[in-house]
Short mmCIF file of C-alpha atoms in Angstrom, two decimals:
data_model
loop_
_atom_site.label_atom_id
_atom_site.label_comp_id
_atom_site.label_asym_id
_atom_site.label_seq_id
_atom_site.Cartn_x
_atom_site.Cartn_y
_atom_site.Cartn_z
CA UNK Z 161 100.75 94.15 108.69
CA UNK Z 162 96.90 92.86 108.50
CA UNK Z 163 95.36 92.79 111.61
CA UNK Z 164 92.55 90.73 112.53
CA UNK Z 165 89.11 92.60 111.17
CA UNK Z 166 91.32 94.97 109.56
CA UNK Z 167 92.64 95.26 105.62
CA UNK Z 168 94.08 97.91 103.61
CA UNK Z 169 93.38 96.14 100.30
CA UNK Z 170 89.72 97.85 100.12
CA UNK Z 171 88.57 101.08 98.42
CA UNK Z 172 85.31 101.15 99.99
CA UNK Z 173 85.10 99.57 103.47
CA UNK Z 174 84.85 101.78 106.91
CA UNK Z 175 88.09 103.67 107.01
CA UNK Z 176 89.91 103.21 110.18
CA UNK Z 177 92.75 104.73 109.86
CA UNK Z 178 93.72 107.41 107.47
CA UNK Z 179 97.00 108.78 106.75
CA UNK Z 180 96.90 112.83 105.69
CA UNK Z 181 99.22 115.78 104.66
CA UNK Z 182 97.33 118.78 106.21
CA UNK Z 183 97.23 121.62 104.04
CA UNK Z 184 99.32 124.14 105.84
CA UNK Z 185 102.23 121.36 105.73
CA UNK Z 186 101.76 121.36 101.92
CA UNK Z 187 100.72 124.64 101.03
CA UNK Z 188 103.26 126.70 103.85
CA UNK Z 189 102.24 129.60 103.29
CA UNK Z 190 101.03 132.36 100.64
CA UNK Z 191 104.21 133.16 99.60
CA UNK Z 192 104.90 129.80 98.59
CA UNK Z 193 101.93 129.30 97.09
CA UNK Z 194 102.69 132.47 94.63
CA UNK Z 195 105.82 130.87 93.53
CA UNK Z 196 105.32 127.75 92.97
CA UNK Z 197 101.40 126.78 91.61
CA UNK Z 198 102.67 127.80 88.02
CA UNK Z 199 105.70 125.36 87.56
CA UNK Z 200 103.60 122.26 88.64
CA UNK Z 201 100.59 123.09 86.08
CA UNK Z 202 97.57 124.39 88.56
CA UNK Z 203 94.63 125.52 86.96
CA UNK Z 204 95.01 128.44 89.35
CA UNK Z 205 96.44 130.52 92.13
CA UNK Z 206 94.84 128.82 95.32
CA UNK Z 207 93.86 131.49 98.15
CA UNK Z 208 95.90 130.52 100.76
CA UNK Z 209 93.56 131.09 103.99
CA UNK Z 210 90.23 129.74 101.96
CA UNK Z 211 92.29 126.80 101.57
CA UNK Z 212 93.13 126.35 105.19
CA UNK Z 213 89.63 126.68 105.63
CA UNK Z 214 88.36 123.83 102.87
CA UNK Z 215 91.05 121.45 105.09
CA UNK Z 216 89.51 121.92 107.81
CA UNK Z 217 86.29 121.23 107.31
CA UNK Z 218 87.64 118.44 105.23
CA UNK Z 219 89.56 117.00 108.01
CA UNK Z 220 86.27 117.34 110.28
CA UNK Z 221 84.51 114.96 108.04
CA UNK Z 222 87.06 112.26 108.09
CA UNK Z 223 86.68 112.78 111.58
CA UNK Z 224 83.59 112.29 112.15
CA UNK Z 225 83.45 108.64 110.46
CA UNK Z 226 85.51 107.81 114.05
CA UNK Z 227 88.68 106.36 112.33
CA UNK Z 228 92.25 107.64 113.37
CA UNK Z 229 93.79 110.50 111.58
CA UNK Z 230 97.36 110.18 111.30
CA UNK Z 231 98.88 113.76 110.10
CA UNK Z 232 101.86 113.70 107.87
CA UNK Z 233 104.45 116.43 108.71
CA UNK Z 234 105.87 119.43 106.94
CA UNK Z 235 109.09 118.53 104.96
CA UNK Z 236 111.66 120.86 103.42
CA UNK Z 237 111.77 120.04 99.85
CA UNK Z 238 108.90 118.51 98.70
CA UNK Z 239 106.31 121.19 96.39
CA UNK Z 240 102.60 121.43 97.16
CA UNK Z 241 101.83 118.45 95.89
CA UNK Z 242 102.42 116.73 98.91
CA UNK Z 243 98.79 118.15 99.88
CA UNK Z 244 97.96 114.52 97.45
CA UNK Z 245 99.31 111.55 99.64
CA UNK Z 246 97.36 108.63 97.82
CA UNK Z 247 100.37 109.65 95.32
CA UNK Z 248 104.03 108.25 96.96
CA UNK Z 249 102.71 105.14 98.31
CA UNK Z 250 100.34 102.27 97.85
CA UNK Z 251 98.79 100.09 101.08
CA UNK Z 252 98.42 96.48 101.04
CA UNK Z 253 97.99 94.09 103.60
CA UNK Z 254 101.55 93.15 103.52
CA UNK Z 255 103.41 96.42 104.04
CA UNK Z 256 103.40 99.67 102.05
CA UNK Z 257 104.72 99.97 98.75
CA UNK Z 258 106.97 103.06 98.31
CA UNK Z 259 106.22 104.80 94.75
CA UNK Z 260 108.48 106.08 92.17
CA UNK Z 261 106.92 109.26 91.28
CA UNK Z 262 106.30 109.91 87.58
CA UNK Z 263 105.99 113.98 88.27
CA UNK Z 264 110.00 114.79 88.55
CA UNK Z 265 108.94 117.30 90.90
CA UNK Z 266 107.11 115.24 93.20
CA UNK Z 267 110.59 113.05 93.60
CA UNK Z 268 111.07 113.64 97.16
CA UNK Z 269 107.95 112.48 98.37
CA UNK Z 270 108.54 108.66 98.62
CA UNK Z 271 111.22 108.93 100.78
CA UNK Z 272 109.58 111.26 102.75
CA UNK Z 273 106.62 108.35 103.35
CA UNK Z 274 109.42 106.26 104.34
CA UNK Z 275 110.26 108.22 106.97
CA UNK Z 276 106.78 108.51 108.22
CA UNK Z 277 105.46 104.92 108.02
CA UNK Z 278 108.98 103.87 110.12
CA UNK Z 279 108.35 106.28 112.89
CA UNK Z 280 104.75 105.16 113.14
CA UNK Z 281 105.88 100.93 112.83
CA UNK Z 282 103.72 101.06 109.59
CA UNK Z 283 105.88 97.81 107.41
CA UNK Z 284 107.40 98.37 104.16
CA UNK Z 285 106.95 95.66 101.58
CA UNK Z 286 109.26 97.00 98.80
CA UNK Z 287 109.90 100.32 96.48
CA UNK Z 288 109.77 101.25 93.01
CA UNK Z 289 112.86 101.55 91.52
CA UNK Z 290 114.51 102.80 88.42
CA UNK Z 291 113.57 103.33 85.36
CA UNK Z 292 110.34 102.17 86.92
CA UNK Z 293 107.50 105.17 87.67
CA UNK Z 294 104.32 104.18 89.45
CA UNK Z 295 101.97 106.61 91.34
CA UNK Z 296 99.11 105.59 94.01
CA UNK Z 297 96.68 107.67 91.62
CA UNK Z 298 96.98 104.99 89.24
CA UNK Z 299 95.99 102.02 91.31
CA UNK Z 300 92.59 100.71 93.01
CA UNK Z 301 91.34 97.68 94.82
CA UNK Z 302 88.92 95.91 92.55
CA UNK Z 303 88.67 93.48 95.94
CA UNK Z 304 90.90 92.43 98.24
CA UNK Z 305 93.04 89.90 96.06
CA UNK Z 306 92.65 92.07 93.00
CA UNK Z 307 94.71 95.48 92.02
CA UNK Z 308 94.24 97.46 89.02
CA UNK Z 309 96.45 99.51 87.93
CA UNK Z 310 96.60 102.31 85.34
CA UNK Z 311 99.34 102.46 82.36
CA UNK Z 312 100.01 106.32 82.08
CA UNK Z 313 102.38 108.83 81.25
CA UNK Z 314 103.06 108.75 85.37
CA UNK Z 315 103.10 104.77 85.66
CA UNK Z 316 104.98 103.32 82.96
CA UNK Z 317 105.80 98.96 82.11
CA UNK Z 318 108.49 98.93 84.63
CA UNK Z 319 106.52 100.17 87.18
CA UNK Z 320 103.80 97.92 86.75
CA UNK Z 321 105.95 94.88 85.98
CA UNK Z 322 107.23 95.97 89.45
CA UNK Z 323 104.43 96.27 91.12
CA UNK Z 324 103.29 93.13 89.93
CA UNK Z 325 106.43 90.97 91.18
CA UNK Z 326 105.75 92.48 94.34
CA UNK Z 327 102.09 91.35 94.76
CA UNK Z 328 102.48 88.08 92.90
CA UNK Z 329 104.00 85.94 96.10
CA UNK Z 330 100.59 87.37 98.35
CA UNK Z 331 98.17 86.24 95.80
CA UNK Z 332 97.62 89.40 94.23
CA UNK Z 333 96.05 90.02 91.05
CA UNK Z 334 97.51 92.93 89.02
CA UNK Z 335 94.85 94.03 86.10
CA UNK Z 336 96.33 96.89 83.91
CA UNK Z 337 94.45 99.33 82.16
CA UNK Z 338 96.07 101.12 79.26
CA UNK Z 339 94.94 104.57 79.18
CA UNK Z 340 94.68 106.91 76.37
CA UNK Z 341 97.26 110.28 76.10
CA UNK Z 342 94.34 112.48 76.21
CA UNK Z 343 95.88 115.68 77.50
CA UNK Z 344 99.01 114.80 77.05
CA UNK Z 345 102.12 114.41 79.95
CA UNK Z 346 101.49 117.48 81.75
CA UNK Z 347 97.97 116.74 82.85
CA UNK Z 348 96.96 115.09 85.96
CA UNK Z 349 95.61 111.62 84.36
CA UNK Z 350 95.04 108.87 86.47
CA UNK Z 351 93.35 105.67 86.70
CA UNK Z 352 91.33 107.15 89.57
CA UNK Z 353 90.51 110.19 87.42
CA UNK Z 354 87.91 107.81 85.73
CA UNK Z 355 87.22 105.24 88.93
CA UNK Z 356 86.70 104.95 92.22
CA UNK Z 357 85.05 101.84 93.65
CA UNK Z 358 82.57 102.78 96.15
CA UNK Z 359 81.11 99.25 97.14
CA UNK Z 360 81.73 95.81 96.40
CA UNK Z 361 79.62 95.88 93.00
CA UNK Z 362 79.42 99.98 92.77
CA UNK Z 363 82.00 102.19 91.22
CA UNK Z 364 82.06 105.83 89.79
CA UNK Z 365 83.31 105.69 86.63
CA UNK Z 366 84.21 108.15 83.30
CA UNK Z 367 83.21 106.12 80.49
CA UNK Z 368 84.41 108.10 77.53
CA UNK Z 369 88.18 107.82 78.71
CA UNK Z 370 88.05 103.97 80.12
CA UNK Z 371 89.43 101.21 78.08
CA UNK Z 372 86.79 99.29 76.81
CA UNK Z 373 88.34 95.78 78.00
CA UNK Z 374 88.70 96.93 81.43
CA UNK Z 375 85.36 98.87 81.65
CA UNK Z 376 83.87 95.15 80.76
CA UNK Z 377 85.97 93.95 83.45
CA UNK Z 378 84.13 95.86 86.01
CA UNK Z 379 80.80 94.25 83.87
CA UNK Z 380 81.89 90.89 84.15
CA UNK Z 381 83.09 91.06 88.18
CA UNK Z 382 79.45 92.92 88.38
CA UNK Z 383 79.91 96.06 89.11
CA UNK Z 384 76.96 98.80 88.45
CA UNK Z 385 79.22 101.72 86.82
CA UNK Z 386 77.87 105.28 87.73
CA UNK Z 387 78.34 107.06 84.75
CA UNK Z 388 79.96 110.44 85.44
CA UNK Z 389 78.66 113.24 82.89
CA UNK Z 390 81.33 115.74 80.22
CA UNK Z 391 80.25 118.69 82.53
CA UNK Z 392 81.33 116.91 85.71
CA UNK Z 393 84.61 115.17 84.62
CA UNK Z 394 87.08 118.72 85.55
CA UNK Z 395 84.98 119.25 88.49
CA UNK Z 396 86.41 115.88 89.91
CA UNK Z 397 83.13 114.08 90.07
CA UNK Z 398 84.34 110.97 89.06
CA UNK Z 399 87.19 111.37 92.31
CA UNK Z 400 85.04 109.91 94.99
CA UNK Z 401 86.21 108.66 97.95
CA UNK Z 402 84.34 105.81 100.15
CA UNK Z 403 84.31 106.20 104.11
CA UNK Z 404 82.23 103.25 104.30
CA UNK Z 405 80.14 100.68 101.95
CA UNK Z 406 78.02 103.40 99.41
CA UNK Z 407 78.89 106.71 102.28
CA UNK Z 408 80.66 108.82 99.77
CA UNK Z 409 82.69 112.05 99.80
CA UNK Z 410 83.13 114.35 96.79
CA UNK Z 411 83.88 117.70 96.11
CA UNK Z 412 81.06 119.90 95.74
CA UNK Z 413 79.93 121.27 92.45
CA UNK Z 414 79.39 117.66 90.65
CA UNK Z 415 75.40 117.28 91.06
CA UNK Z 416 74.24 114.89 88.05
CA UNK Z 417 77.11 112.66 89.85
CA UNK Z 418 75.86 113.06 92.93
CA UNK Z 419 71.75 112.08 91.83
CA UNK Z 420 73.22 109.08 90.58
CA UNK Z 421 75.10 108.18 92.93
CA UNK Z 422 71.96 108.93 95.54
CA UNK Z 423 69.27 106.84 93.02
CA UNK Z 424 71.96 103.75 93.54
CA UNK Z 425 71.35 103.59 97.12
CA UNK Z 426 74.37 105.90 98.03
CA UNK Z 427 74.53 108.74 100.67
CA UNK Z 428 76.91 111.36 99.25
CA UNK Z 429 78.68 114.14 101.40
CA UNK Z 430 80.16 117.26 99.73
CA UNK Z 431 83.43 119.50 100.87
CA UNK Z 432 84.28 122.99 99.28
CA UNK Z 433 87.49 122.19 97.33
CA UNK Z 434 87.97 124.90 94.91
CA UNK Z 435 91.47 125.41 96.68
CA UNK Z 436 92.45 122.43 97.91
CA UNK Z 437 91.26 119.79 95.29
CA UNK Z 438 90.18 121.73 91.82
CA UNK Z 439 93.10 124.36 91.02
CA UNK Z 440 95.50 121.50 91.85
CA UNK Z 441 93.58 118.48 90.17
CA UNK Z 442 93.07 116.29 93.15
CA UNK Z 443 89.95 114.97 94.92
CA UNK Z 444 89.23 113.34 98.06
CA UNK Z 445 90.70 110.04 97.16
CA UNK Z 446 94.24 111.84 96.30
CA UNK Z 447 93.73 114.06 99.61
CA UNK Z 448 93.62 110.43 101.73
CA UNK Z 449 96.28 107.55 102.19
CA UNK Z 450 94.25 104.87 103.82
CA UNK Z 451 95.97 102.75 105.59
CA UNK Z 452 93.21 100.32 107.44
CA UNK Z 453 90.00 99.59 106.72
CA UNK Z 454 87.64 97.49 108.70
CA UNK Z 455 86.37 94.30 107.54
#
């Protein structure tokens, strides 16, 4: 799967190719959207044509970094979470792992990356499988040999041990981080909802919910932490995604983040996503599946 100049075991180097679920494939329609926000916990009823709206000027900005969009299809079955493709799969260099969702409602949406990845010639390295549950959410590149991983009430021991066996015979380091219950199983919680690398020795991180041996991981390997403030945690400003070394994208609405981020040397670039990232609990980084990034 690696090509030469190419990797998908970054967080934070030029994205080159970018796998999406466009918003109308997730969302459907209004009607949908009425029935169906409650049952999967949204903090809200997203406005259906303000959030085709947010998409697309989300989708411009991927755009314009110059890498290739590849748009995931509308499937029967699968709920609106969907819209959050980081979720059912994770990239590596040596084919795509294939998730085990933790959500029961999200079920259908590993197979449904199958699907896609083999009509695009995108390898598979292996799946989750039973009674393991592991969700892309819950995993980030540290660098390219090293993948940290989240224990949470949607990635569980099998999952990881998994994961893990998978990655071992590539050289793959698999740190776990044990995160707390905090809002219990229902919430959206994440090892991205408290870190998202952003350059090689830069990462965004929520302190107060970050287990103190793997926050002095990051210390150790170097990394300056930006420390995301209370106010800004449920406004997603610690969900930043990297389109290049330090060129961020965040949702709008997070500005202490986004001083801090600016002071460290980083230019930041905000989308409306009251609709399509807020009422639904998923930022730019769950709104992406990268699949290449150039070395």
């Amino acid at each position: 799967m690696k090509l030469k100049n190419f990797t998908t075991q970054s967080e934070y180097l030029p994205l080159a190719s970018v796998c999406i679920r466009p918003v109308a494939h997730a969302f459907r329609s209004a009607q949908n959207l009425t029935s169906s926000w409650k049952s999967l916990n949204y903090l809200g009823l997203p406005n259906y044509e303000e959030a085709l709206g947010q998409y697309e000027n989300f989708r411009k900005i991927l755009e314009q970094t110059g890498g290739e969009i590849l748009p995931m299809p509308q499937t029967g079955g699968l709920s609106l979470d969907c819209l959050y493709c980081r979720d059912a799969s994770i990239a590596t260099d040596h084919g795509m792992i294939l998730c085990r969702m933790g959500k029961p409602a999200r079920s259908g949406e590993p197979a449904d990356h199958r699907t896609f990845y083999e009509a695009h010639g995108i390898p598979i390295l292996g799946s989750i499988e039973a009674p393991g549950t592991l969700e892309g959410g819950d995993v980030a590149w540290l660098d390219t040999h090293t993948l940290a991983v989240g224990h949470t009430y949607r990635t569980n021991t099998s999952g990881i041990e998994q994961l893990r066996a998978l990655l071992d015979p590539h050289g793959v380091a698999v740190i776990t981080a044990d995160l707390p219950h905090f809002r219990g199983p229902s919430d959206v919680f994440h090892l991205m909802s408290i870190l998202s690398p952003v350059d090689r020795d830069l990462a965004v991180v929520y302190s107060p919910l970050m287990p103190i041996a793997f926050r002095n991981i990051l210390l150790e390997r170097g990394f300056t932490l930006v420390e995301v403030p209370e106010e800004e945690y449920d406004t997603l400003g610690c969900n930043v995604l990297a389109l290049a070394p330090r060129k961020c994208l965040m949702a709008e609405g997070n500005p202490k983040t986004e001083a801090a981020l600016k002071a460290a040397g980083a230019e930041v670039i905000t989308y409306a996503g009251s609709e399509i990232s807020l009422k639904g609990g998923g930022g730019p980084t769950c709104l992406t599946r990268p699949y290449l990034r150039q070395n």
